[in-house]
Coordinates of C-alpha atoms in Angstrom, one line a residue:
Chain A
M192 CA -23.6 21.0 -18.5
E193 CA -21.8 20.5 -21.8
N194 CA -18.6 19.9 -20.0
F195 CA -20.2 17.4 -17.6
R196 CA -21.6 15.2 -20.5
W197 CA -18.2 15.2 -22.1
R198 CA -16.7 14.0 -18.8
K199 CA -19.3 11.4 -18.5
N200 CA -18.6 10.1 -22.0
K201 CA -14.9 10.1 -21.4
D202 CA -15.6 8.0 -18.2
I203 CA -17.7 5.5 -20.2
L204 CA -15.2 5.3 -23.0
A205 CA -12.3 4.5 -20.6
R206 CA -14.4 1.9 -18.7
W207 CA -15.2 0.1 -21.9
L208 CA -11.5 0.3 -23.0
C209 CA -10.3 -1.4 -19.7
L210 CA -13.0 -4.1 -20.1
G211 CA -12.0 -4.7 -23.7
M212 CA -8.3 -5.0 -22.8
V213 CA -9.2 -7.4 -20.0
V214 CA -11.2 -9.5 -22.3
L215 CA -8.3 -9.6 -24.8
A216 CA -6.0 -10.6 -22.2
I217 CA -8.2 -13.5 -20.9
V218 CA -8.9 -14.9 -24.3
P219 CA -5.5 -16.6 -24.9
L220 CA -5.5 -17.9 -21.5
A221 CA -9.0 -19.3 -21.6
S222 CA -8.5 -20.8 -25.0
V223 CA -5.4 -22.6 -24.0
L224 CA -7.2 -24.1 -20.9
F225 CA -10.2 -24.9 -23.0
D226 CA -8.2 -26.5 -25.8
L227 CA -6.2 -28.4 -23.2
T228 CA -9.2 -29.8 -21.5
I229 CA -10.9 -30.9 -24.8
K230 CA -7.9 -32.6 -26.2
G231 CA -6.4 -33.9 -23.0
F232 CA -9.3 -34.9 -20.8
G233 CA -10.0 -38.0 -22.9
G234 CA -6.4 -39.3 -22.4
L235 CA -6.8 -39.2 -18.6
N236 CA -7.5 -42.4 -16.9
W237 CA -5.9 -44.6 -14.3
A238 CA -3.6 -46.4 -16.5
F239 CA -2.2 -43.1 -17.7
F240 CA -0.8 -42.3 -14.3
T241 CA 0.2 -45.9 -13.5
E242 CA 1.5 -47.8 -16.6
M243 CA 4.6 -47.4 -18.4
P244 CA 4.8 -46.2 -22.1
K245 CA 4.0 -49.0 -24.6
P246 CA 6.0 -49.3 -27.8
V247 CA 4.8 -47.3 -30.8
G248 CA 2.0 -49.0 -32.5
E249 CA 0.4 -50.6 -29.5
S250 CA -2.4 -48.5 -27.9
G251 CA -2.8 -47.8 -24.1
G252 CA 0.0 -47.4 -21.7
G253 CA 0.8 -44.4 -19.6
M254 CA 3.4 -42.1 -18.3
A255 CA 4.3 -43.4 -14.9
N256 CA 7.9 -42.7 -15.7
A257 CA 7.3 -39.1 -16.1
F258 CA 5.3 -38.7 -13.1
A259 CA 7.7 -40.5 -11.0
G260 CA 10.5 -38.6 -12.5
S261 CA 8.9 -35.2 -12.0
A262 CA 8.2 -36.2 -8.4
I263 CA 11.9 -37.2 -7.9
L264 CA 13.1 -33.9 -9.7
V265 CA 10.8 -31.6 -7.7
G266 CA 11.7 -33.6 -4.4
L267 CA 15.5 -33.1 -5.2
S268 CA 15.1 -29.5 -6.0
C269 CA 13.2 -28.8 -2.8
A270 CA 16.0 -30.6 -0.8
F271 CA 18.5 -28.5 -2.4
G272 CA 16.8 -25.2 -2.9
I273 CA 14.4 -24.8 0.3
P274 CA 17.2 -24.9 3.0
V275 CA 19.6 -22.6 1.0
G276 CA 16.7 -20.3 -0.1
V277 CA 15.1 -19.9 3.4
L278 CA 18.3 -19.5 5.4
G279 CA 19.6 -17.1 2.7
G280 CA 16.5 -15.0 3.1
V281 CA 16.8 -15.1 6.9
Y282 CA 20.3 -13.9 6.5
L283 CA 19.1 -11.0 4.2
A284 CA 16.3 -10.0 6.4
E285 CA 18.1 -10.3 9.8
F286 CA 21.7 -9.6 9.1
G287 CA 21.7 -8.2 5.5
E288 CA 22.2 -4.6 6.0
N289 CA 25.7 -4.6 4.7
A290 CA 27.7 -4.9 1.6
L291 CA 27.4 -8.6 1.5
G292 CA 23.6 -8.5 1.9
K293 CA 23.5 -6.0 -0.9
A294 CA 25.5 -8.1 -3.3
V295 CA 23.4 -11.1 -2.4
R296 CA 20.2 -9.5 -3.1
F297 CA 21.4 -8.0 -6.3
A298 CA 22.7 -11.5 -7.4
A299 CA 19.4 -13.0 -6.6
D300 CA 17.5 -10.3 -8.6
V301 CA 19.7 -11.0 -11.5
M302 CA 19.4 -14.6 -11.1
S303 CA 15.6 -14.6 -11.2
G304 CA 15.8 -13.1 -14.7
V305 CA 18.2 -15.6 -16.1
P306 CA 16.8 -17.7 -18.9
S307 CA 16.2 -21.2 -17.4
I308 CA 18.2 -22.8 -20.5
T309 CA 21.3 -21.0 -19.3
V310 CA 20.9 -22.6 -15.9
G311 CA 20.6 -25.9 -17.8
I312 CA 23.9 -25.3 -19.7
F313 CA 25.7 -24.1 -16.4
V314 CA 24.5 -27.3 -14.6
Y315 CA 25.4 -29.5 -17.7
T316 CA 29.1 -28.3 -17.8
V317 CA 29.5 -28.4 -13.9
I318 CA 27.6 -31.6 -13.1
V319 CA 26.8 -33.6 -16.2
L320 CA 30.2 -33.4 -17.7
S321 CA 32.1 -34.2 -14.5
M322 CA 29.7 -37.3 -13.8
R323 CA 30.0 -38.2 -17.4
R324 CA 26.3 -38.9 -17.5
F325 CA 22.8 -37.2 -17.3
S326 CA 21.1 -37.7 -13.9
A327 CA 18.3 -36.9 -11.6
I328 CA 20.7 -35.1 -9.3
A329 CA 21.8 -32.8 -12.3
G330 CA 18.0 -32.0 -13.0
G331 CA 17.4 -31.4 -9.4
V332 CA 20.3 -29.1 -9.0
A333 CA 19.1 -27.1 -12.1
L334 CA 15.6 -26.8 -10.8
A335 CA 16.9 -25.7 -7.4
I336 CA 18.9 -22.9 -8.8
L337 CA 15.8 -21.6 -10.6
M338 CA 13.7 -21.8 -7.4
L339 CA 16.5 -20.2 -5.3
P340 CA 16.0 -16.5 -6.0
T341 CA 12.2 -16.7 -5.6
V342 CA 12.5 -18.5 -2.3
M343 CA 15.2 -16.4 -1.1
R344 CA 13.6 -13.0 -1.8
T345 CA 10.0 -14.0 -0.7
T346 CA 11.5 -15.3 2.6
E347 CA 13.2 -12.0 3.1
E348 CA 10.2 -10.0 2.1
L349 CA 8.1 -11.9 4.7
L350 CA 10.5 -11.8 7.5
R351 CA 10.6 -7.9 7.0
L352 CA 6.8 -7.9 7.4
V353 CA 7.2 -9.3 10.9
P354 CA 7.0 -6.4 13.2
D355 CA 10.2 -5.5 15.0
T356 CA 8.1 -5.2 18.3
L357 CA 8.0 -9.0 18.2
R358 CA 11.7 -9.2 17.8
E359 CA 12.1 -6.9 20.9
A360 CA 9.4 -8.7 22.8
G361 CA 11.5 -11.9 22.3
L362 CA 14.9 -10.3 23.1
A363 CA 13.3 -8.5 26.2
L364 CA 12.4 -11.9 27.5
G365 CA 16.1 -13.0 27.6
I366 CA 15.7 -15.3 24.6
P367 CA 19.0 -15.4 22.5
K368 CA 18.7 -13.8 19.1
W369 CA 18.9 -17.0 17.0
R370 CA 16.2 -18.6 19.0
V371 CA 14.0 -15.4 18.5
I372 CA 14.6 -15.7 14.7
L373 CA 13.6 -19.5 14.8
G374 CA 10.8 -19.4 17.4
V375 CA 9.3 -16.1 16.7
V376 CA 10.3 -14.5 13.3
L377 CA 10.3 -17.5 11.1
R378 CA 7.3 -19.0 12.8
T379 CA 5.2 -15.8 12.4
G380 CA 6.3 -15.6 8.7
A381 CA 5.9 -19.3 8.0
P382 CA 2.6 -19.2 6.1
G383 CA 3.9 -16.7 3.7
I384 CA 7.2 -18.4 3.1
A385 CA 5.3 -21.7 2.4
T386 CA 3.4 -19.8 -0.3
G387 CA 6.6 -18.5 -1.9
I388 CA 8.1 -22.0 -1.9
M389 CA 4.8 -23.4 -3.5
L390 CA 4.9 -20.8 -6.3
A391 CA 8.6 -21.6 -6.7
V392 CA 7.9 -25.3 -6.9
A393 CA 5.0 -24.7 -9.2
R394 CA 7.4 -22.9 -11.6
A395 CA 10.1 -25.4 -11.3
A396 CA 7.7 -28.3 -12.1
G397 CA 6.9 -26.9 -15.4
E398 CA 10.5 -26.1 -16.7
T399 CA 11.5 -27.9 -19.7
A400 CA 14.6 -26.4 -21.1
P401 CA 17.0 -27.0 -18.1
L402 CA 16.0 -30.7 -17.9
L403 CA 16.7 -31.4 -21.6
F404 CA 20.3 -31.8 -20.9
T405 CA 20.6 -32.4 -17.3
A406 CA 17.8 -35.1 -16.2
F407 CA 17.6 -35.8 -20.0
G408 CA 14.5 -38.1 -19.9
S409 CA 13.9 -41.8 -19.8
N410 CA 11.3 -44.1 -21.0
F411 CA 12.0 -46.5 -18.0
L412 CA 11.1 -46.2 -14.4
A413 CA 14.4 -45.1 -13.4
L414 CA 14.6 -44.6 -9.5
K415 CA 18.3 -44.2 -9.2
L416 CA 19.4 -40.6 -8.5
D417 CA 22.5 -41.0 -10.7
Q418 CA 20.6 -42.2 -13.7
P419 CA 18.5 -40.1 -16.2
V420 CA 14.9 -39.7 -15.3
G421 CA 11.7 -38.8 -17.2
S422 CA 9.8 -35.8 -16.5
L423 CA 6.4 -34.4 -17.5
P424 CA 7.6 -31.5 -19.4
V425 CA 10.2 -33.3 -21.3
Q426 CA 7.8 -36.3 -22.0
I427 CA 5.3 -33.7 -23.3
Y428 CA 7.9 -32.2 -25.6
T429 CA 9.2 -35.6 -26.9
Y430 CA 5.6 -36.8 -27.6
A431 CA 4.3 -33.7 -29.1
V432 CA 7.1 -33.6 -31.8
S433 CA 6.7 -37.3 -32.6
P434 CA 4.8 -38.3 -35.7
Y435 CA 2.5 -40.6 -33.8
E436 CA -1.3 -40.0 -33.2
E437 CA -1.2 -42.0 -29.9
W438 CA 1.6 -40.0 -28.5
H439 CA 0.0 -36.7 -29.3
R440 CA -3.1 -37.8 -27.5
Q441 CA -1.0 -38.6 -24.4
A442 CA 1.0 -35.4 -24.7
W443 CA -2.2 -33.4 -24.4
A444 CA -3.3 -35.5 -21.3
A445 CA 0.1 -35.0 -19.8
A446 CA 0.0 -31.2 -20.5
L447 CA -3.4 -31.1 -18.8
S448 CA -2.2 -32.9 -15.8
L449 CA 0.8 -30.7 -15.4
V450 CA -1.4 -27.7 -15.5
L451 CA -3.8 -29.2 -12.9
L452 CA -0.8 -29.8 -10.7
V453 CA 0.3 -26.3 -11.0
L454 CA -3.1 -25.1 -10.3
I455 CA -3.4 -27.3 -7.2
L456 CA -0.1 -25.9 -5.9
N457 CA -1.3 -22.4 -6.5
I458 CA -4.5 -23.0 -4.7
L459 CA -2.7 -24.6 -1.8
A460 CA -0.4 -21.5 -1.5
R461 CA -3.5 -19.3 -1.4
V462 CA -5.2 -21.3 1.2
L463 CA -2.0 -21.2 3.2
T464 CA -1.8 -17.5 3.3
R465 CA -5.4 -17.0 4.0
Q466 CA -5.7 -19.1 7.1
P467 CA -3.9 -17.4 10.1
G468 CA -4.6 -13.7 9.3
K469 CA -3.7 -12.5 12.6
Q470 CA -0.6 -10.4 12.8
G471 CA 0.9 -8.8 15.9
R472 CA 0.4 -5.1 15.9
Chain B
M68 CA 15.2 28.7 27.8
L69 CA 16.6 26.7 25.0
T70 CA 20.0 28.2 25.2
L71 CA 20.1 27.5 28.9
L72 CA 19.3 23.9 28.3
E73 CA 21.9 23.4 25.7
T74 CA 24.7 24.6 27.8
T75 CA 23.8 21.8 30.4
T76 CA 26.0 19.3 28.8
M77 CA 27.6 16.4 30.3
E78 CA 31.0 17.8 30.2
E79 CA 30.1 20.3 32.8
R80 CA 29.1 17.7 35.2
P81 CA 31.6 15.8 37.2
M82 CA 31.3 12.0 36.1
T83 CA 30.6 10.9 39.6
Q84 CA 28.3 13.5 40.6
P85 CA 26.1 12.5 43.7
P86 CA 22.5 12.8 43.3
T87 CA 21.3 16.4 43.5
F88 CA 17.8 15.5 44.5
A89 CA 16.6 15.0 47.9
A90 CA 17.3 11.7 49.5
P91 CA 14.5 9.3 49.1
T92 CA 12.8 9.5 52.4
A93 CA 10.4 6.9 53.4
R94 CA 7.0 8.0 52.2
A95 CA 4.1 8.1 54.7
E96 CA 2.0 5.2 53.5
P97 CA 0.9 1.9 55.0
T98 CA 2.7 -0.4 52.6
A99 CA 6.0 1.1 53.1
A100 CA 8.6 -1.2 54.7
P101 CA 9.9 -0.2 57.9
V102 CA 13.5 -0.1 56.7
A103 CA 14.4 2.4 54.0
P104 CA 14.4 0.6 50.6
S105 CA 17.8 -0.3 49.1
V106 CA 18.9 0.8 45.7
K107 CA 18.2 -2.0 43.2
M108 CA 19.6 -0.2 40.1
Q109 CA 21.6 2.8 39.6
T110 CA 22.6 4.7 36.4
E111 CA 25.8 6.8 36.5
A112 CA 26.2 9.5 33.8
L113 CA 24.2 7.4 31.3
C114 CA 24.5 8.9 27.8
A115 CA 22.9 7.4 24.8
W116 CA 23.0 8.2 21.1
F117 CA 21.1 7.3 17.9
G118 CA 23.8 7.7 15.4
K119 CA 25.1 11.3 16.0
N120 CA 22.0 12.3 17.8
K121 CA 22.6 12.4 21.6
V122 CA 19.4 11.6 23.4
L123 CA 20.5 11.1 26.9
Q124 CA 22.8 13.7 28.3
G125 CA 24.3 11.9 31.3
I126 CA 21.7 10.7 33.8
S127 CA 22.3 9.5 37.3
L128 CA 19.2 7.9 38.9
P129 CA 18.7 5.4 41.6
I130 CA 16.0 2.9 41.2
L131 CA 14.8 1.7 44.6
E132 CA 14.0 -2.0 45.4
K133 CA 10.2 -2.9 45.6
R134 CA 9.2 0.7 44.8
V135 CA 7.6 2.1 41.6
T136 CA 9.6 4.8 40.0
A137 CA 7.9 6.8 37.3
L138 CA 9.6 8.6 34.5
I139 CA 7.7 11.6 33.2
G140 CA 8.6 14.2 30.5
P141 CA 7.6 15.4 27.0
S142 CA 7.8 13.2 23.9
G143 CA 11.3 12.7 22.9
C144 CA 12.9 13.5 26.1
G145 CA 14.6 10.1 26.2
K146 CA 12.4 8.4 28.8
S147 CA 11.9 5.2 26.7
T148 CA 15.6 5.2 25.6
F149 CA 16.5 5.4 29.2
I150 CA 14.7 2.3 30.2
R151 CA 15.9 0.5 27.2
C152 CA 19.5 1.1 28.4
L153 CA 18.6 -0.7 31.7
N154 CA 18.0 -4.0 29.9
R155 CA 20.3 -3.3 27.2
L156 CA 17.8 -3.4 24.5
H157 CA 18.9 0.1 23.3
E158 CA 22.0 -1.5 21.7
V159 CA 19.9 -3.7 19.4
I160 CA 19.0 -0.7 17.3
P161 CA 21.3 -0.2 14.5
G162 CA 23.5 2.8 15.1
A163 CA 22.5 3.2 18.8
K164 CA 25.4 3.7 21.3
M165 CA 25.7 4.3 25.0
D166 CA 28.1 5.5 27.5
G167 CA 28.2 5.5 31.4
R168 CA 27.3 2.9 33.8
V169 CA 24.3 0.9 34.7
L170 CA 24.4 -1.0 38.0
L171 CA 22.2 -3.8 39.1
D172 CA 22.7 -4.9 42.6
N173 CA 26.0 -2.9 42.3
E174 CA 27.3 -4.7 39.3
D175 CA 27.8 -3.1 36.0
V176 CA 25.5 -4.7 33.5
Y177 CA 27.5 -3.3 30.6
V178 CA 30.8 -4.7 31.8
R179 CA 32.6 -6.6 29.1
G180 CA 31.6 -10.3 29.1
M181 CA 28.2 -9.7 30.7
D182 CA 25.6 -11.5 28.7
P183 CA 22.6 -9.3 27.9
V184 CA 20.4 -12.4 27.7
G185 CA 20.9 -13.3 31.3
L186 CA 20.4 -9.5 32.1
R187 CA 17.1 -9.5 30.2
R188 CA 15.7 -12.5 32.4
R189 CA 16.4 -10.5 35.6
V190 CA 15.1 -7.2 34.3
G191 CA 11.7 -7.7 32.4
M192 CA 9.9 -5.3 30.0
V193 CA 6.5 -4.5 29.0
F194 CA 6.2 -2.4 25.8
Q195 CA 4.0 0.5 24.8
R196 CA 1.9 -1.5 22.4
P197 CA 0.7 -4.9 23.6
N198 CA 2.8 -7.5 21.5
P199 CA 1.8 -11.0 22.2
F200 CA 3.3 -13.7 19.9
P201 CA 0.6 -14.1 17.3
T202 CA 1.5 -17.7 16.5
L203 CA 1.3 -18.8 20.1
S204 CA -1.5 -19.6 22.3
I205 CA -2.3 -17.8 25.6
R206 CA -0.5 -20.5 27.6
D207 CA 2.4 -20.6 25.4
N208 CA 2.6 -16.8 25.4
V209 CA 2.9 -17.0 29.2
L210 CA 5.7 -19.6 28.8
A211 CA 7.3 -18.0 25.9
G212 CA 10.3 -16.8 28.1
W213 CA 11.1 -20.3 29.1
K214 CA 10.1 -22.4 25.9
L215 CA 11.5 -20.3 23.4
A216 CA 14.7 -20.1 25.3
G217 CA 14.8 -24.0 25.2
L218 CA 14.1 -24.2 28.9
R219 CA 11.6 -26.3 30.8
P220 CA 9.9 -24.8 33.9
K221 CA 9.4 -27.4 36.6
D222 CA 5.7 -27.0 36.8
P223 CA 4.4 -25.1 33.8
D224 CA 0.7 -25.2 34.8
T225 CA 1.3 -23.8 38.2
L226 CA 3.5 -21.2 36.6
V227 CA 0.9 -20.2 34.0
E228 CA -1.7 -19.9 36.6
K229 CA 0.4 -17.9 39.0
A230 CA 1.7 -15.4 36.3
L231 CA -1.9 -14.9 34.9
N232 CA -3.1 -14.4 38.5
Q233 CA -0.5 -11.8 39.2
A234 CA -1.4 -10.1 36.0
A235 CA -5.1 -10.1 37.0
L236 CA -6.0 -12.0 33.7
W237 CA -6.5 -15.6 35.0
N238 CA -10.2 -15.4 35.7
E239 CA -10.8 -14.1 32.2
V240 CA -8.8 -16.6 30.3
K241 CA -8.8 -19.8 32.5
D242 CA -11.0 -21.6 30.2
S243 CA -9.5 -20.6 26.9
L244 CA -5.7 -21.0 27.5
N245 CA -5.3 -22.8 24.1
R246 CA -6.9 -19.7 22.2
N247 CA -4.6 -17.6 20.2
G248 CA -2.9 -14.8 22.2
A249 CA -3.7 -12.3 19.6
S250 CA -7.5 -12.9 19.9
L251 CA -7.7 -11.1 23.2
S252 CA -8.8 -7.6 23.5
G253 CA -5.9 -4.9 23.6
G254 CA -6.1 -4.5 27.5
Q255 CA -6.1 -8.2 27.9
Q256 CA -3.2 -8.5 25.5
Q257 CA -1.2 -6.0 27.6
R258 CA -1.9 -7.9 30.7
L259 CA -0.8 -11.1 28.9
C260 CA 2.4 -9.3 28.1
I261 CA 2.8 -8.4 31.8
A262 CA 2.1 -12.1 32.7
R263 CA 4.6 -13.3 30.2
A264 CA 7.3 -11.0 31.7
L265 CA 6.4 -12.0 35.2
A266 CA 6.5 -15.8 34.5
L267 CA 10.4 -15.4 34.5
E268 CA 10.2 -13.9 37.9
P269 CA 12.3 -11.0 37.1
E270 CA 13.8 -8.8 39.8
V271 CA 13.0 -5.5 38.0
L272 CA 10.1 -4.8 35.6
L273 CA 10.4 -2.0 33.0
M274 CA 7.2 -0.6 31.6
D275 CA 7.3 1.6 28.6
E276 CA 4.0 3.5 28.6
P277 CA 2.2 0.5 29.1
C278 CA -1.3 2.1 29.0
S279 CA -0.9 4.4 26.1
A280 CA -2.6 2.0 23.7
L281 CA -5.4 1.1 26.1
D282 CA -8.9 2.5 27.0
P283 CA -9.6 3.9 30.2
I284 CA -11.1 0.9 31.8
A285 CA -8.1 -1.3 30.6
T286 CA -5.9 1.4 31.9
A287 CA -7.4 1.5 35.4
K288 CA -7.0 -2.2 35.5
V289 CA -3.4 -2.2 34.4
E290 CA -2.6 0.8 37.0
E291 CA -4.2 -1.2 39.7
L292 CA -2.0 -4.1 38.7
I293 CA 1.2 -2.0 38.8
H294 CA 0.3 -0.8 42.1
E295 CA 0.1 -4.3 43.5
L296 CA 3.1 -5.5 41.7
G297 CA 5.0 -2.6 43.2
Q298 CA 5.0 -4.3 46.6
K299 CA 6.9 -7.3 45.2
Y300 CA 8.8 -6.0 42.3
T301 CA 11.1 -3.1 41.5
I302 CA 9.2 -1.3 38.8
V303 CA 10.1 1.5 36.3
I304 CA 7.3 3.0 34.4
V305 CA 7.5 5.5 31.7
T306 CA 4.4 7.5 31.1
H307 CA 3.0 10.6 29.5
S308 CA 0.2 10.9 32.0
M309 CA 1.2 12.8 35.1
Q310 CA -2.0 11.6 36.8
Q311 CA -0.8 8.1 36.2
A312 CA 2.5 8.8 37.7
A313 CA 0.9 10.4 40.7
R314 CA -1.4 7.3 41.0
V315 CA 0.9 4.4 40.8
S316 CA 4.4 5.6 41.7
H317 CA 6.4 6.2 44.9
H318 CA 9.1 8.2 43.3
T319 CA 9.1 10.2 40.1
A320 CA 11.9 11.6 37.9
F321 CA 11.3 14.3 35.3
L322 CA 13.3 14.1 32.1
Y323 CA 13.6 17.0 29.7
M324 CA 15.5 17.0 26.5
G325 CA 17.8 14.2 27.7
D326 CA 18.6 15.5 31.1
L327 CA 17.4 14.5 34.5
V328 CA 15.8 17.7 35.9
E329 CA 14.3 16.5 39.0
Y330 CA 13.9 13.3 41.1
N331 CA 12.0 13.1 44.2
A332 CA 9.1 11.3 46.2
T333 CA 6.1 11.4 44.0
D334 CA 4.1 13.6 46.5
A335 CA 6.8 16.0 46.8
L336 CA 7.6 16.3 43.1
F337 CA 3.9 17.1 42.3
T338 CA 3.3 19.5 45.2
R339 CA 6.6 21.3 45.7
P340 CA 8.6 21.0 42.4
A341 CA 12.1 22.5 43.0
D342 CA 12.8 23.2 39.4
R343 CA 10.9 25.8 37.2
R344 CA 10.7 23.4 34.2
T345 CA 9.3 20.7 36.3
E346 CA 6.6 23.1 37.7
D347 CA 6.0 24.4 34.1
Y348 CA 5.4 20.7 32.9
I349 CA 3.4 19.5 35.7
T350 CA 1.0 22.5 35.5
G351 CA 0.8 22.1 31.7
R352 CA 2.4 25.5 31.0
F353 CA 4.9 23.9 28.9
G354 CA 5.7 25.1 25.4

């Protein structure tokens, strides 16, 4: 009886300890979101998204340059990163049981741990120095390199989840292997791969460090790919460290919209995976 | 017993050993064609390995045209590997090897330059577990062999209806052809897989324990189907169930530990087994 009470108390203690730690973990997350909403929400209006920055001292104006720039950068990074990542993942899953596959897998795992600023320096030396200017392309490449390991590994993992019986079903119907991979394997894994891509994009969209010396930033609506472009994270950084009250307000609003953007991407990713829950057995 | 079997290796057999079993005589049954059936496929000294593990010890077996041939034997005796050699699906498994010859209409299907893709369109296959493509509709599942190969059938609607009719599934799904193939019940899924194979109008249909994942009612339906299809197609069916072999097949081969022990007309094999091991197996006295 005594023993039972002691075990019961241990159980209660452990449970409260877990709960306490969860609360501790949630506090910073919640307070960041709360702070961000309080300080940023006031700055969100139509002009913030559509107008260009005003000179210091004038009130109003927006961050159209940063939104457009971020869109360009994310678009470019998808254009570079998704084909390479998905096809690389297909290679790893379907043909990668050899030395090359192992090497590529290891490289991808190492790359996903490389600090993003290192990638920025790499792109700076390879692209920015040889082009002799900062550019949207350089920024897009830097983000693509950051996306690559995530996209490649999630593609591989998801294709491995596609049961072999489906591959055999395709082959047994006299469908060539490459068509089985495209029409059966990739198609079955597509929702999950889309999720992986969304998460990679969400991560890339919030990167600041690699953009500082690749896309650099711009206060003008630059739509040329070989010119520097603005981006949300860089704009937030520039505005936040400035001494102007008006810019601080806008930095908060930009930070809030960036978080919302990432949130939307994450939700989209979840919806995509949930939808077709049917898997072949 | 074991030592006796282990000594029965391929080396002791002449490579071109003539079949030791009784010649397939026409079976007294109403559906039998007046002429003796010709040999559609033939294996000669077929050996197969998974890595270093030899699972087929040199099997020579004829497969008669427009007849149902059943392969029986205990688990792991090489039945599935055998039929997977017939459509060259064995070789897609990493580390799998084979040796010997497989003839289809007297042509070696393993000859250099022979395309397994073309062979597999002539020799269709139905698997143990129903495996419809989960991303495709019922209709597209039936047409998968065409569409996924980048081919267009001349009249897809007729083809779908014909294949589903042959698979005895048309009446159950004709109003929901656009539903997902994975939404059907297990037995329906298996018949969908049969329809998918039949849509290519194969000459030979291989069935690897097609009923083992199905309930008795679905099994009865599929068996009836096999019986009917056996009049138009050459069928090879692997089964664990001797009753099933007795019900659906014209000829039965008993495989044991990678060897062909006995091959005969189904009636004869089940009533007058020539080999002691066959008798032990079919009477359930096995190990």
